[in-house]
XYZ file of C-alpha atoms in Angstrom:
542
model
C 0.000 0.000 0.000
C 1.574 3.219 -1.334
C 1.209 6.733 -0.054
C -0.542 9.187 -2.212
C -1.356 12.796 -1.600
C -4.893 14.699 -1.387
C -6.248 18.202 -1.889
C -4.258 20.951 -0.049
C -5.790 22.456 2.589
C -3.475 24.337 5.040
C -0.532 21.604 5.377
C -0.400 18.578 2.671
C -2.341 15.611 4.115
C -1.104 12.008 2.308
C -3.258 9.016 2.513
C -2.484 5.620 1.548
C -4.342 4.769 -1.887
C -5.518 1.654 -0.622
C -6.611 0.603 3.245
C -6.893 -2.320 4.573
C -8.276 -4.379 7.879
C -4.979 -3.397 10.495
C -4.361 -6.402 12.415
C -1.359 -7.421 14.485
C 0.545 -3.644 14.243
C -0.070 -3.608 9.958
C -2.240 -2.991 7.435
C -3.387 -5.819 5.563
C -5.430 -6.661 2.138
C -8.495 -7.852 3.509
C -10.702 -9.811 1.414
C -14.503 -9.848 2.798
C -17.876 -9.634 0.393
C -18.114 -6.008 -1.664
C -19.190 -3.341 0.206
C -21.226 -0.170 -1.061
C -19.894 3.817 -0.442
C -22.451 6.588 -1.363
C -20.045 10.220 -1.431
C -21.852 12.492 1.308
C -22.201 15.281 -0.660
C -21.622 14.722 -4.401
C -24.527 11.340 -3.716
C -21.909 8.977 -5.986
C -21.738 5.411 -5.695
C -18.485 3.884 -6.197
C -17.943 1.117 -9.275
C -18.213 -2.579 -7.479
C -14.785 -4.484 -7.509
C -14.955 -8.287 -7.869
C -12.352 -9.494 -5.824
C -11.701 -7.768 -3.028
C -14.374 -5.523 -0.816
C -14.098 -2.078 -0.866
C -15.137 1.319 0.814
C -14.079 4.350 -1.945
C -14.131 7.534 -0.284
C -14.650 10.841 -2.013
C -13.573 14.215 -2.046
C -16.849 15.840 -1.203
C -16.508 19.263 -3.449
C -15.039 17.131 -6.874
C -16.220 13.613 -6.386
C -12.425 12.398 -7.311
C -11.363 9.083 -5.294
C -9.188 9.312 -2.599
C -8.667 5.634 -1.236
C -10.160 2.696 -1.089
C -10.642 0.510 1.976
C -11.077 -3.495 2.137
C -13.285 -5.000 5.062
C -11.756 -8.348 6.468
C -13.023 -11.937 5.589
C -15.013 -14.182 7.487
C -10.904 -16.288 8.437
C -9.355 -12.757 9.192
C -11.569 -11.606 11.906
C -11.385 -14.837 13.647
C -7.504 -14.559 13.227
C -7.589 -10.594 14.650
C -9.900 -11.541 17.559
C -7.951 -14.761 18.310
C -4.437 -12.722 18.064
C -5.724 -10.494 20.692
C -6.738 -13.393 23.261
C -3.602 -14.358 23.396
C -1.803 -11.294 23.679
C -4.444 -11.076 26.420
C -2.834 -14.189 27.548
C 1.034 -13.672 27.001
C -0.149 -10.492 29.494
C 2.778 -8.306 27.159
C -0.353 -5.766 27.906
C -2.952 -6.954 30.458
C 0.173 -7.350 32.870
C 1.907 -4.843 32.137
C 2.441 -2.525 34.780
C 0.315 -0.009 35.422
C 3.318 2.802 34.680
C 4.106 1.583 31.819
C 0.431 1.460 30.298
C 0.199 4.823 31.366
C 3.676 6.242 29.587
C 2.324 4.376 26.428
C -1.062 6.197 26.503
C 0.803 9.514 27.158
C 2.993 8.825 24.496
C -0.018 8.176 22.372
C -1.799 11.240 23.768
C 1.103 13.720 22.349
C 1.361 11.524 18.474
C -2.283 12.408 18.204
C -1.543 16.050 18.999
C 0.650 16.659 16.428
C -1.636 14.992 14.235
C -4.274 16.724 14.679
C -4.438 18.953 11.357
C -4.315 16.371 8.916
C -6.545 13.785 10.754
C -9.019 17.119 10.835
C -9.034 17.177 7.407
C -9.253 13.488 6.756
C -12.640 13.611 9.295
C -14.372 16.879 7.036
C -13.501 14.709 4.051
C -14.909 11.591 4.989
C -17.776 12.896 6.877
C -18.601 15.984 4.818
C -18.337 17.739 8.417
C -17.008 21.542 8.481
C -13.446 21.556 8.555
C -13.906 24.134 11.790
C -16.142 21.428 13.712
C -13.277 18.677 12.902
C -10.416 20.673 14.339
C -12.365 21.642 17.174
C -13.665 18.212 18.236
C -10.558 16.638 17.389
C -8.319 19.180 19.253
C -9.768 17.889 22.456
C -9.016 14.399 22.055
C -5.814 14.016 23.646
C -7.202 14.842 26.839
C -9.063 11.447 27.216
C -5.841 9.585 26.258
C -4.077 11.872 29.331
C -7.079 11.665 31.678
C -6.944 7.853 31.691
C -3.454 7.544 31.632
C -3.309 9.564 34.697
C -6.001 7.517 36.147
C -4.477 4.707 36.134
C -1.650 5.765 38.144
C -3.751 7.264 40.793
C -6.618 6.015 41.733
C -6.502 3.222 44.287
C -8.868 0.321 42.640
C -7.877 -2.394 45.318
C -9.107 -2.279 49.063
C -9.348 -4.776 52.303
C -12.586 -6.192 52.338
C -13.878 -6.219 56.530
C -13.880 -9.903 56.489
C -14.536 -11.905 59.803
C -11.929 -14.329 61.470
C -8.531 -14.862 60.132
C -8.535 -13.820 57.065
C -6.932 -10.980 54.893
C -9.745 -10.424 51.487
C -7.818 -7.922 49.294
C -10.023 -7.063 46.166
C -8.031 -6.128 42.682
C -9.624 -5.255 39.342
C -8.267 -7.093 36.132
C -9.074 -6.715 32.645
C -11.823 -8.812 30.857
C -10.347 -10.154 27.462
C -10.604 -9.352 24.249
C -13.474 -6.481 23.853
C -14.869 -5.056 20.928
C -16.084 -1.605 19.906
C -18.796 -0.931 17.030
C -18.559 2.983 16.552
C -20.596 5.424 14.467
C -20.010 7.952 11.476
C -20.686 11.166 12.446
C -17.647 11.574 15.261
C -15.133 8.541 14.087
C -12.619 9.706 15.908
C -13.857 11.212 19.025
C -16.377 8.031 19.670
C -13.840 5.720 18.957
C -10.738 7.512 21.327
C -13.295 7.667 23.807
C -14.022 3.918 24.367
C -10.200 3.238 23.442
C -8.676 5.083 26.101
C -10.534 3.528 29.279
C -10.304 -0.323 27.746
C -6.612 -0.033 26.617
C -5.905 1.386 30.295
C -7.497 -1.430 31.941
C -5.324 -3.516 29.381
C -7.805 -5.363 27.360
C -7.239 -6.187 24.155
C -9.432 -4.630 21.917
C -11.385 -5.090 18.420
C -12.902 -1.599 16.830
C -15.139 -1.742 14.581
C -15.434 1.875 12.374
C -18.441 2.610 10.349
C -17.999 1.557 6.599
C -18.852 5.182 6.065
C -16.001 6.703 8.002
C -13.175 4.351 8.707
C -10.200 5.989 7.257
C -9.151 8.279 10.336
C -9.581 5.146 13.067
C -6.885 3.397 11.235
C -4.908 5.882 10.866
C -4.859 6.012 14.664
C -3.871 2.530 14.890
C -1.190 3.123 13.382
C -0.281 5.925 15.577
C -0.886 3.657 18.413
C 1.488 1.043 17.200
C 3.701 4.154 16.834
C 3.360 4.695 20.500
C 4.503 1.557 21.835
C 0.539 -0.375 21.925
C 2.145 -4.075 21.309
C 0.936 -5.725 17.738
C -2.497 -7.622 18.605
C -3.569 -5.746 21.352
C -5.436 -2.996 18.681
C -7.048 -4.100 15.216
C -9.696 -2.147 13.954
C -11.019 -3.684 10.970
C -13.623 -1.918 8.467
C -16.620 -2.832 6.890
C -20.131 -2.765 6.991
C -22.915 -5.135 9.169
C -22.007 -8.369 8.321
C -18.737 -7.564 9.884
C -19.742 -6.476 13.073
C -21.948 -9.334 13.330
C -18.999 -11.439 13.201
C -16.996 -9.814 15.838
C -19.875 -9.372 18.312
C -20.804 -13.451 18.214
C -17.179 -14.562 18.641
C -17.040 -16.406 21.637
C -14.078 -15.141 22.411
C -15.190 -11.355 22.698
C -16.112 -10.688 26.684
C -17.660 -7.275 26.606
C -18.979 -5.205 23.213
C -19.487 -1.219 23.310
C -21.223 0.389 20.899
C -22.955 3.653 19.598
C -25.457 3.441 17.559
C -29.486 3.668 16.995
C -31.622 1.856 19.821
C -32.830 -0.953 17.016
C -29.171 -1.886 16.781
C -28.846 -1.770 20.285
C -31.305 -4.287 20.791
C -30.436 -6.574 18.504
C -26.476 -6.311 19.321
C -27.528 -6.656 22.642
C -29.584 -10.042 22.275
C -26.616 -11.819 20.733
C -23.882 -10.383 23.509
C -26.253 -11.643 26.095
C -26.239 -15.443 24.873
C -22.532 -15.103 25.263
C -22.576 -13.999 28.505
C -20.397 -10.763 27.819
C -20.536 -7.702 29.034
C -22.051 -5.026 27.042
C -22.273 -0.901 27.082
C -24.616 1.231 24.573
C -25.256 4.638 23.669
C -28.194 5.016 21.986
C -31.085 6.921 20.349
C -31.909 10.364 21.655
C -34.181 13.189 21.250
C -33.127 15.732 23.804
C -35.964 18.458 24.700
C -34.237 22.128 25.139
C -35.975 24.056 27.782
C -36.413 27.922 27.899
C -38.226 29.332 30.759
C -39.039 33.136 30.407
C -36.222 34.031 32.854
C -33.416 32.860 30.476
C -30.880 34.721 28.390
C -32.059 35.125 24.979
C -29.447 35.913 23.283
C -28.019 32.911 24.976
C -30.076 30.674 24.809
C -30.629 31.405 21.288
C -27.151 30.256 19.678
C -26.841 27.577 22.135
C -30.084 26.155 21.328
C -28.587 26.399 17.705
C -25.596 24.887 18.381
C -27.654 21.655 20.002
C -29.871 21.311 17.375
C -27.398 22.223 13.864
C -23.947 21.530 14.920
C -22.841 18.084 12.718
C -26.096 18.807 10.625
C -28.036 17.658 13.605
C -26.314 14.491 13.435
C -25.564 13.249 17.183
C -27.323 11.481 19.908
C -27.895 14.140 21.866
C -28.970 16.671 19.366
C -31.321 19.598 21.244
C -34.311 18.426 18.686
C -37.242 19.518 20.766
C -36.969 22.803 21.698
C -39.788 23.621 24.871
C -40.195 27.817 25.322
C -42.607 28.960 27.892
C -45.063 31.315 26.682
C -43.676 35.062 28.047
C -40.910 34.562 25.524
C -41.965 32.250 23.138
C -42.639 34.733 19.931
C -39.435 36.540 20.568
C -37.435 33.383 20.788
C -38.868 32.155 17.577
C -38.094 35.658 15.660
C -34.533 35.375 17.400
C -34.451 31.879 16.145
C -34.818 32.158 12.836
C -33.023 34.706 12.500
C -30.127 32.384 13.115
C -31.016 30.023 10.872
C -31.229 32.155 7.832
C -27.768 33.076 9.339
C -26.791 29.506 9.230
C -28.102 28.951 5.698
C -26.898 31.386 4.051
C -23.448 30.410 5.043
C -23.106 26.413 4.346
C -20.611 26.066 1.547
C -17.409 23.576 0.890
C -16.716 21.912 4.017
C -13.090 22.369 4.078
C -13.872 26.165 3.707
C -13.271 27.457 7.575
C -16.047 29.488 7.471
C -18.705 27.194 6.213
C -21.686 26.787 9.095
C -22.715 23.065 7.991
C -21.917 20.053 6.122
C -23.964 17.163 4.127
C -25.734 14.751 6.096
C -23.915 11.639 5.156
C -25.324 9.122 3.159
C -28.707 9.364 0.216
C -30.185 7.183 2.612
C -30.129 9.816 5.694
C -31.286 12.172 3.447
C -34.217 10.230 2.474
C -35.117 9.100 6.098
C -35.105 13.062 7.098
C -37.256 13.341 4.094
C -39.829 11.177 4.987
C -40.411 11.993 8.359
C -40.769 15.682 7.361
C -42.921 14.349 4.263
C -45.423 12.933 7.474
C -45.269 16.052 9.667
C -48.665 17.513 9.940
C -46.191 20.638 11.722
C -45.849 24.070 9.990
C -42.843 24.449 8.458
C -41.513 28.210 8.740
C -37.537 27.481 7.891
C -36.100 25.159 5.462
C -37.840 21.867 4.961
C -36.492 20.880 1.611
C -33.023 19.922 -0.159
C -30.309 22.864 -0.616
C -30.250 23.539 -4.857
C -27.946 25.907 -6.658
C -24.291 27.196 -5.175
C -23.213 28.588 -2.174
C -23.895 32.500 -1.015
C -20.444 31.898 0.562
C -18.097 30.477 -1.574
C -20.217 29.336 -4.855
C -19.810 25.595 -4.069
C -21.971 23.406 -5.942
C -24.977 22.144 -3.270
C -27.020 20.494 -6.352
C -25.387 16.814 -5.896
C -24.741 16.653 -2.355
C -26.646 15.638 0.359
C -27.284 18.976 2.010
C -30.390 19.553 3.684
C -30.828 23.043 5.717
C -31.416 24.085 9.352
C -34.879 23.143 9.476
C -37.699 24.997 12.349
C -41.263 23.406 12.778
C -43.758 24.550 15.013
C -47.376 23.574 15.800
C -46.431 19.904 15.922
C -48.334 17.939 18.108
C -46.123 16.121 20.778
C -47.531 12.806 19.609
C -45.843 13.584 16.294
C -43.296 11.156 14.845
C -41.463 14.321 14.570
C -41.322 15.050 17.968
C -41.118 11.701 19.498
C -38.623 9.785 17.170
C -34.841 10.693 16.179
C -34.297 12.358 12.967
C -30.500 12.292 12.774
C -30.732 15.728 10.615
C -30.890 19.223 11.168
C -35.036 19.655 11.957
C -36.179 21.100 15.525
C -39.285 21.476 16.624
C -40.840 24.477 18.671
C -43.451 24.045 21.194
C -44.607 26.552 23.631
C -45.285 25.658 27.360
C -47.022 27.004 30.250
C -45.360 26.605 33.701
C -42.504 24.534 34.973
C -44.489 21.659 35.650
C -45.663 21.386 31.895
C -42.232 21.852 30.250
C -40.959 18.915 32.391
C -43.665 17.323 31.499
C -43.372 17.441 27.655
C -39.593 17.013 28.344
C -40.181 13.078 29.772
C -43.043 12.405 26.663
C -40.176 10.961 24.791
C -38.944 7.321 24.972
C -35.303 7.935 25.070
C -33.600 9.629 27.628
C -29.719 10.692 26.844
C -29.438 14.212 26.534
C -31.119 17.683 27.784
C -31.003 21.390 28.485
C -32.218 24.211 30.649
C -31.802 27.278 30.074
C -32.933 30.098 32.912
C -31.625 32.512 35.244
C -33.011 31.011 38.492
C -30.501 29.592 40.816
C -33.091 27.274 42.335
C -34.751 25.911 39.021
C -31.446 25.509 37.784
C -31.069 22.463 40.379
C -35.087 21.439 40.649
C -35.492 21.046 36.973
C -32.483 18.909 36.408
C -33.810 16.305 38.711
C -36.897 15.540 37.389
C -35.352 15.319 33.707
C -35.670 11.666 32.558
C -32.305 11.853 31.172
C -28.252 10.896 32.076
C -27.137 14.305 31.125
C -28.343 17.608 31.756
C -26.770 20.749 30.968
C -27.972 24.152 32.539
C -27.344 27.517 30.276
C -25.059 25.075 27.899
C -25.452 22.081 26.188
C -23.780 19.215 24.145
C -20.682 19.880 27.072
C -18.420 16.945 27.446
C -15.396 15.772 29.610
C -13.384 12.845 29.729
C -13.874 12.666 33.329
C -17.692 13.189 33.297
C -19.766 10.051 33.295
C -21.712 10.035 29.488
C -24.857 7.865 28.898
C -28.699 7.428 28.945
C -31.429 6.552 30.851
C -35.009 4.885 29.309
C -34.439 3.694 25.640
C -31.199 5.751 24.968
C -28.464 3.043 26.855
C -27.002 0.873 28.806
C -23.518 2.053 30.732
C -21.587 5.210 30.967
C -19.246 6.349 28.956
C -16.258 8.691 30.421
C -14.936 8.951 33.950
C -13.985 6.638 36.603
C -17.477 4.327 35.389
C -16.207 3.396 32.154
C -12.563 2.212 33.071
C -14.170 0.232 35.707
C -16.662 -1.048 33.013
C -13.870 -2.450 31.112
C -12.752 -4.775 34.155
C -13.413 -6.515 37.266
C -13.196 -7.248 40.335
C -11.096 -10.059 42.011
C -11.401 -11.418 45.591
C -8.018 -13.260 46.968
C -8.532 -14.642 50.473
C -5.641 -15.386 52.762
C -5.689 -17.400 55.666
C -3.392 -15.630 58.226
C -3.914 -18.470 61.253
C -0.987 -20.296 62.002
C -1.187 -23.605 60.802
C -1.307 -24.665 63.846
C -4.876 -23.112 64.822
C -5.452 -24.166 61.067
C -5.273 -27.885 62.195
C -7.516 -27.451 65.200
C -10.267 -24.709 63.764
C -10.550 -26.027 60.059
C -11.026 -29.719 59.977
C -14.465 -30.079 59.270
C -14.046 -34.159 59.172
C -12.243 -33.981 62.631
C -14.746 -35.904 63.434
C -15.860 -34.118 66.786
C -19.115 -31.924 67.640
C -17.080 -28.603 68.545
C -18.413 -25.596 66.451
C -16.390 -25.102 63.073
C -16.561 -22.127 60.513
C -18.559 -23.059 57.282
C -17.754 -20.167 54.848
């Protein structure tokens, strides 16, 4: 596999021509079924190969192939996922010591830094994300790489259990196995460095799993990671669409699977880790409700209401989609509103342009799905609410072929809507007005899922009493879409299983061990502890 160079944007990025499945510290060919790639926003479909299956990515402005990628067969999965039992096994990671995990995740950590710009650009391409978004999301990274390794020098995981009698109990955590990781396309990298940095800590071995539709930054970074010192088997991250997941997930061999992705994929991924018996984290569907009581900031709670609901063209799990203004400020809000959105609109262009607002959603078949449910809507529609034609206002980039859809505002829709009660995954919100505190909060919980909301107000007291009656793992105050590596992420009802983040998730990615000494001499050992002595006095059973 060659190196080859892309468009120049800032400093030259080079990608390989061809990618492959990386499996013990390499790339290799990888020859699973063909695989289908629809360009995000030019709406091509690459030309089927018949040999070898393969992922072409785009340039999103031209159309022009980059690279092409090669999903593993049916014999090289087993042979990844086997590899990394037993470097499980050999413990050249799982034992390793603590300091030395730690200097290899640092190490890591400062590889990724200075890769930053190109892998940025690689994400906007890729994803049809704004180049600004992907150097902004991906500038944070690092910090979960440095968070757990300084974890995992710090915190104290073992303790003395209080047990009775002679005994010492001393309880250790240990890693699980061989875990996999099914992550999403619209953050590849952020997802994925997220669920990396907690299991390689706990010094698992680990199986990723990239969507077919973004899967060319996620190797790159296992290459950086073999860079870094992560020993060959330990990482492989092989590409490729369903079938391929599938196959990882079923392995008996696999002891805990983490995923993002849509709560129908949830549920069936999590029916097939449960008959093996392994562990399993999900984040889910969501359909966060934003909150404005009449006491909040408008101007405020205005652009961050549109950064919830537009920010990755609407594409995230926690995506501020129902938007809940009380009625003192509910007519101002909306003017305010949409006055942002023509803002917005009038500003999406080339992605790699810095100062384009929004990218593409990804795929012909997102756009279609956002079509439809708008299509059903018995809502008024007073902003966007159809596909993007013509060029750009900003830069005269072509929207005609692309999968661009606008910042979208409905209002009137009745909360038993499919637009208000199911996920869209595009850029649509909807705008319902609401009485008193007690009704917001109500409307807030109508939902089945339950990851992500916000509040937005000036009251120091509501600020706390709201939050608590929110069905839902996260809730931001005057903010939202905030996230830390040490900050527990997940959802209650219909939107997960687990946390993601914080002290939860590396703990998620082992377990605990009980080793009991006897400290008795052996001589009270003879006397207290032979149950078959074969005399009445009182012995110890357990």
């Amino acid at each position: 596999m060659f190196s080859t160079t892309i468009r120049k944007v800032g400093p030259l990025v080079a990608l390989k021509s061809q990618y492959g499945p990386f499996i013990s510290g390499r790339f290799v060919q990888g020859q699973g079924e063909v695989l289908r790639f629809e360009d995000p926003a030019t709406g091509s479909v690459q030309i089927r190969w018949q040999i070898f299956s393969f992922i072409a990515l785009y340039n999103p402005d031209k159309g022009t192939l980059l690279v092409s990628v090669n999903s593993p067969s049916e014999s090289e999965i087993n042979d990844a996922i086997t590899r990394g039992h037993h470097a499980f096994q050999s413990g050249v990671w799982s034992k390793a010591s603590t300091l030395h995990r730690s200097n290899t995740l640092f190490k890591l950590a400062r590889l990724l830094h200075e890769r930053i710009p190109d892998l940025a650009v690689i994400e906007s391409i890729q994803t049809g994300r704004p180049i600004r978004e992907m150097k902004a999301q991906l500038g944070r990274l690092p910090e979960w790489l440095e968070y757990y390794a300084g974890l995992i020098r710090t915190q104290h995981v073992g303790f003395v259990a209080p047990t009775q009698g002679s005994l010492l109990n001393y309880v250790t955590r240990v890693p699980l196995g061989v875990v996999a990781q099914i992550t999403p396309f619209n953050h590849p990298m952020l997802i994925s460095v997220k669920k990396l940095a907690p299991a390689l800590a706990a010094g698992n071995s680990v199986i990723v799993k990239p969507s077919e539709l973004a899967p060319i930054s996620v190797l790159e970074f296992a290459a950086l990671a073999t860079e870094a010192g992560i020993p060959a088997d330990v990482l492989s991250v092989l590409p490729g669409a369903s079938e391929v997941g599938k196959a990882i997930i079923s392995h008996p061999l696999i002891r805990k699977v983490d995923i993002t992705a849509g709560t129908k994929t949830g549920r069936a991924i999590g029916s097939v880790v449960g008959q093996n018996l392994a562990a399993f984290t999900a984040e889910l569907g969501g359909k966060a409700p934003v909150i404005v009581f009449d006491d909040a900031d408008l101007e405020s709670a205005i652009n961050g209401t549109a950064f919830a609901a537009f920010v990755a063209s609407g594409q995230t799990c926690v995506s501020g989609t129902r938007l809940l203004v009380q009625d003192g400020i509910y007519d101002t809000f909306l003017a305010g509103l949409l006055a942002k959105v023509k803002s917005i609109t009038e500003r999406i262009g080339d992605p790699l342009n810095p100062l384009s607002t929004m990218g593409p959603l990804i795929s012909p078949v997102a756009f279609e799905r956002v079509a439809r449910m708008m299509s059903q809507t018995r809502g008024k529609v007073v902003a966007g609410g159809s596909r993007m034609k013509g060029v750009s206002p900003l830069d005269g980039f072509d929207l005609n072929h692309g999968c661009f859809y606008p910042p979208t505002v409905v209002v009137d829709v009745d909360p038993k809507d499919e637009l208000f009660q199911e996920e869209v995954f595009g850029p649509i919100v909807t705008v319902t007005r609401f009485k008193d505190e007690a009704s917001g909060v109500a409307l807030a919980n109508d939902c089945k899922y339950g990851l992500g909301a916000s509040i937005w107000t000036a009251d120091a007291s509501r600020a706390h009493r709201v939050p608590a009656m929110i069905e839902a793992g996260l809730c931001w105050v005057n903010t939202h879409h905030r996230n830390d590596p040490s900050s527990p992420w997940g959802g209650m009802k219909e939107s997960g299983i687990g946390r993601e983040n914080g002290i939860e998730a590396l703990e998620s990615y082992s377990q605990s061990k009980s080793t009991i000494i006897n400290t008795a001499s052996p001589e009270e050992t003879r006397i207290k502890d032979d149950w078959f002595a074969g005399d009445v006095e009182e012995k110890r059973y357990g």
